[in-house]
Amino acid sequence: MFSPPRRAVALAAALVAPLLAVSACSSSGGDDGAVDVLASFYPLQVVAQEVGGDRVDVGSLTPPGAEPHDVELSPAQVASVDGADLVVYQSGFQPAVDDALAQASPEHVVDATDVADLTTLRADEDADGHTEDDGHDHDGPDPHFWLDPTRMPAVVDAVADALTEIDPDGAETYRANAEALNARFAALDEAYTTGLATCEQRVFVTSHEAFGYLAQRYGLEQVGISGIDPESEPSPARLREVGEIVDAEGVTTIFFETLASPKVAQTLAADLGVEAAVLDPIEGLADDSQDYFSIAEANLDALRVALSCS
Ligand SMILES: [Zn+2]
């Protein structure tokens, strides 16, 4: 039996322990010595996790399975931005994350917009005769760089550099992990280049315009039903226009995605008598048995079927 004073000590310890755990979570570095990294959405989380390996704890500001464009942050998430050792985000993509960073001062930040060579692709698409339409209300550069694997290594290297600054003992690990990850992106690019080299079609129709960089890289043409923002509703005029393109180009398939509603794309495909299939913009994981690379490979297979590639 414990004597009463010891019981009091044990009780006090039990009360204090959760408080210690909470403060350890919010303090820089955590109690396990790992570097606390906060990524703003899935592809950046992949980069941070793969480069950091066992030396980092990576959290994401976008919940698994959520669509990242219009993410909203809880007060606790906003606070976590301030406490992170490194924040990896993409300015101009998620307004709530931009706001949180404007109020916080994490010691190290990697902004993918600064390193991923973003451009405004929509102007190119307008140049080939498709009329301006009202669904495209996004003024900044196209954010969806992660769908072109050749744009990822610059972000990988920036994350490796930032982690090395925070945790110099891990320098060799971060460099080796970055090189291994970049080799996987290079292999993926090779698979896309080969797989999409000889196709009967070059035009593909998607729900929202996430695949502009991919199209540019592999010589395809994306026709988005909605604009760059998956939440924007296409106008009847836009739906008619897409229908005309489908007829004129002999498009076999209208693609929908996993995190946004497939209804518009599926209805349009049914109306036009063409297939509907998944092309995933890899903005988050709808199914956690998948990952960036397995989804990218499934996307390649889906494009090869839809475009009749040999
Ligand atoms: Zn998107």
PDB file of N, CA, C and O in Angstrom, residues 3 7 41-42 64 68-71 79 90 101 138 141 150 159 195 242-243 246 257 263 300 302 307:
ATOM      1  N   SER A   3       1.642   4.961   1.131  1.00  0.00           N
ATOM      2  CA  SER A   3       1.256   5.891   2.201  1.00  0.00           C
ATOM      3  C   SER A   3       0.594   7.108   1.542  1.00  0.00           C
ATOM      4  O   SER A   3       0.842   7.388   0.377  1.00  0.00           O
ATOM      5  N   ARG A   7       0.843   8.660  -2.378  1.00  0.00           N
ATOM      6  CA  ARG A   7      -0.303   8.653  -3.278  1.00  0.00           C
ATOM      7  C   ARG A   7      -0.522  10.078  -3.839  1.00  0.00           C
ATOM      8  O   ARG A   7      -0.840  10.270  -5.003  1.00  0.00           O
ATOM      9  N   PHE A  41      -0.027  20.541 -47.706  1.00  0.00           N
ATOM     10  CA  PHE A  41      -0.916  19.559 -48.351  1.00  0.00           C
ATOM     11  C   PHE A  41      -0.093  18.385 -48.855  1.00  0.00           C
ATOM     12  O   PHE A  41       1.132  18.398 -48.769  1.00  0.00           O
ATOM     13  N   TYR A  42      -0.780  17.373 -49.397  1.00  0.00           N
ATOM     14  CA  TYR A  42      -0.200  16.054 -49.563  1.00  0.00           C
ATOM     15  C   TYR A  42       1.121  15.966 -50.346  1.00  0.00           C
ATOM     16  O   TYR A  42       2.087  15.397 -49.832  1.00  0.00           O
ATOM     17  N   PRO A  64      -6.111  14.257 -44.268  1.00  0.00           N
ATOM     18  CA  PRO A  64      -6.063  13.236 -45.305  1.00  0.00           C
ATOM     19  C   PRO A  64      -7.430  13.130 -45.975  1.00  0.00           C
ATOM     20  O   PRO A  64      -8.451  13.158 -45.312  1.00  0.00           O
ATOM     21  N   PRO A  68      -7.453  20.319 -50.979  1.00  0.00           N
ATOM     22  CA  PRO A  68      -6.648  21.353 -50.324  1.00  0.00           C
ATOM     23  C   PRO A  68      -6.935  22.802 -50.718  1.00  0.00           C
ATOM     24  O   PRO A  68      -6.603  23.710 -49.956  1.00  0.00           O
ATOM     25  N   HIS A  69      -7.551  23.032 -51.872  1.00  0.00           N
ATOM     26  CA  HIS A  69      -7.666  24.418 -52.357  1.00  0.00           C
ATOM     27  C   HIS A  69      -8.266  25.354 -51.307  1.00  0.00           C
ATOM     28  O   HIS A  69      -7.746  26.435 -51.070  1.00  0.00           O
ATOM     29  N   ASP A  70      -9.393  24.928 -50.754  1.00  0.00           N
ATOM     30  CA  ASP A  70     -10.139  25.823 -49.866  1.00  0.00           C
ATOM     31  C   ASP A  70     -10.089  25.358 -48.420  1.00  0.00           C
ATOM     32  O   ASP A  70     -11.047  25.497 -47.675  1.00  0.00           O
ATOM     33  N   VAL A  71      -8.955  24.764 -48.019  1.00  0.00           N
ATOM     34  CA  VAL A  71      -8.839  24.243 -46.656  1.00  0.00           C
ATOM     35  C   VAL A  71      -9.038  25.372 -45.644  1.00  0.00           C
ATOM     36  O   VAL A  71      -8.690  26.522 -45.893  1.00  0.00           O
ATOM     37  N   ALA A  79      -1.848  27.742 -34.632  1.00  0.00           N
ATOM     38  CA  ALA A  79      -0.802  27.787 -33.611  1.00  0.00           C
ATOM     39  C   ALA A  79       0.349  26.848 -33.962  1.00  0.00           C
ATOM     40  O   ALA A  79       1.517  27.157 -33.711  1.00  0.00           O
ATOM     41  N   GLN A  90       2.873  26.374 -50.090  1.00  0.00           N
ATOM     42  CA  GLN A  90       2.897  26.916 -51.441  1.00  0.00           C
ATOM     43  C   GLN A  90       2.088  28.198 -51.447  1.00  0.00           C
ATOM     44  O   GLN A  90       0.849  28.160 -51.429  1.00  0.00           O
ATOM     45  N   LEU A 101       0.485  31.872 -42.033  1.00  0.00           N
ATOM     46  CA  LEU A 101       1.913  32.195 -42.091  1.00  0.00           C
ATOM     47  C   LEU A 101       2.163  33.689 -41.920  1.00  0.00           C
ATOM     48  O   LEU A 101       3.204  34.096 -41.404  1.00  0.00           O
ATOM     49  N   HIS A 138      -9.115  32.282 -61.522  1.00  0.00           N
ATOM     50  CA  HIS A 138      -7.867  32.205 -60.768  1.00  0.00           C
ATOM     51  C   HIS A 138      -6.832  33.078 -61.472  1.00  0.00           C
ATOM     52  O   HIS A 138      -6.485  32.838 -62.611  1.00  0.00           O
ATOM     53  N   PRO A 141      -0.488  32.176 -60.902  1.00  0.00           N
ATOM     54  CA  PRO A 141       0.020  31.058 -61.688  1.00  0.00           C
ATOM     55  C   PRO A 141      -0.707  29.764 -61.340  1.00  0.00           C
ATOM     56  O   PRO A 141      -1.279  29.620 -60.266  1.00  0.00           O
ATOM     57  N   THR A 150       9.046  16.474 -63.220  1.00  0.00           N
ATOM     58  CA  THR A 150      10.317  17.182 -63.398  1.00  0.00           C
ATOM     59  C   THR A 150      10.349  18.497 -62.616  1.00  0.00           C
ATOM     60  O   THR A 150      11.412  19.105 -62.491  1.00  0.00           O
ATOM     61  N   VAL A 159      13.884  21.479 -49.588  1.00  0.00           N
ATOM     62  CA  VAL A 159      13.532  20.877 -48.299  1.00  0.00           C
ATOM     63  C   VAL A 159      14.775  20.239 -47.664  1.00  0.00           C
ATOM     64  O   VAL A 159      15.016  20.378 -46.458  1.00  0.00           O
ATOM     65  N   GLY A 195       5.408   6.409 -72.275  1.00  0.00           N
ATOM     66  CA  GLY A 195       4.033   5.918 -72.337  1.00  0.00           C
ATOM     67  C   GLY A 195       3.101   6.809 -73.135  1.00  0.00           C
ATOM     68  O   GLY A 195       2.067   6.356 -73.635  1.00  0.00           O
ATOM     69  N   VAL A 242     -17.401  22.309 -74.025  1.00  0.00           N
ATOM     70  CA  VAL A 242     -16.656  21.064 -73.815  1.00  0.00           C
ATOM     71  C   VAL A 242     -17.252  19.946 -74.672  1.00  0.00           C
ATOM     72  O   VAL A 242     -16.528  19.154 -75.280  1.00  0.00           O
ATOM     73  N   GLY A 243     -18.574  19.901 -74.750  1.00  0.00           N
ATOM     74  CA  GLY A 243     -19.246  18.906 -75.591  1.00  0.00           C
ATOM     75  C   GLY A 243     -18.826  19.020 -77.046  1.00  0.00           C
ATOM     76  O   GLY A 243     -18.586  18.007 -77.728  1.00  0.00           O
ATOM     77  N   VAL A 246     -15.341  17.616 -77.376  1.00  0.00           N
ATOM     78  CA  VAL A 246     -15.390  16.146 -77.311  1.00  0.00           C
ATOM     79  C   VAL A 246     -15.787  15.576 -78.675  1.00  0.00           C
ATOM     80  O   VAL A 246     -15.152  14.641 -79.188  1.00  0.00           O
ATOM     81  N   GLU A 257     -12.425  13.112 -60.672  1.00  0.00           N
ATOM     82  CA  GLU A 257     -11.385  12.921 -59.668  1.00  0.00           C
ATOM     83  C   GLU A 257     -11.960  12.403 -58.368  1.00  0.00           C
ATOM     84  O   GLU A 257     -13.175  12.238 -58.242  1.00  0.00           O
ATOM     85  N   LYS A 263     -19.888  14.422 -60.046  1.00  0.00           N
ATOM     86  CA  LYS A 263     -21.219  14.459 -60.660  1.00  0.00           C
ATOM     87  C   LYS A 263     -21.228  15.158 -62.013  1.00  0.00           C
ATOM     88  O   LYS A 263     -21.798  14.642 -62.982  1.00  0.00           O
ATOM     89  N   LEU A 300      -1.177   7.524 -65.427  1.00  0.00           N
ATOM     90  CA  LEU A 300      -0.548   7.249 -66.721  1.00  0.00           C
ATOM     91  C   LEU A 300      -1.322   6.145 -67.454  1.00  0.00           C
ATOM     92  O   LEU A 300      -1.627   6.269 -68.653  1.00  0.00           O
ATOM     93  N   ALA A 302      -4.450   5.384 -67.090  1.00  0.00           N
ATOM     94  CA  ALA A 302      -5.749   5.919 -67.505  1.00  0.00           C
ATOM     95  C   ALA A 302      -5.618   6.802 -68.738  1.00  0.00           C
ATOM     96  O   ALA A 302      -6.451   6.739 -69.658  1.00  0.00           O
ATOM     97  N   LEU A 307      -6.364   7.946 -74.425  1.00  0.00           N
ATOM     98  CA  LEU A 307      -5.751   8.584 -75.596  1.00  0.00           C
ATOM     99  C   LEU A 307      -5.310   7.557 -76.650  1.00  0.00           C
ATOM    100  O   LEU A 307      -4.698   7.914 -77.645  1.00  0.00           O
TER     101      LEU A 307
END
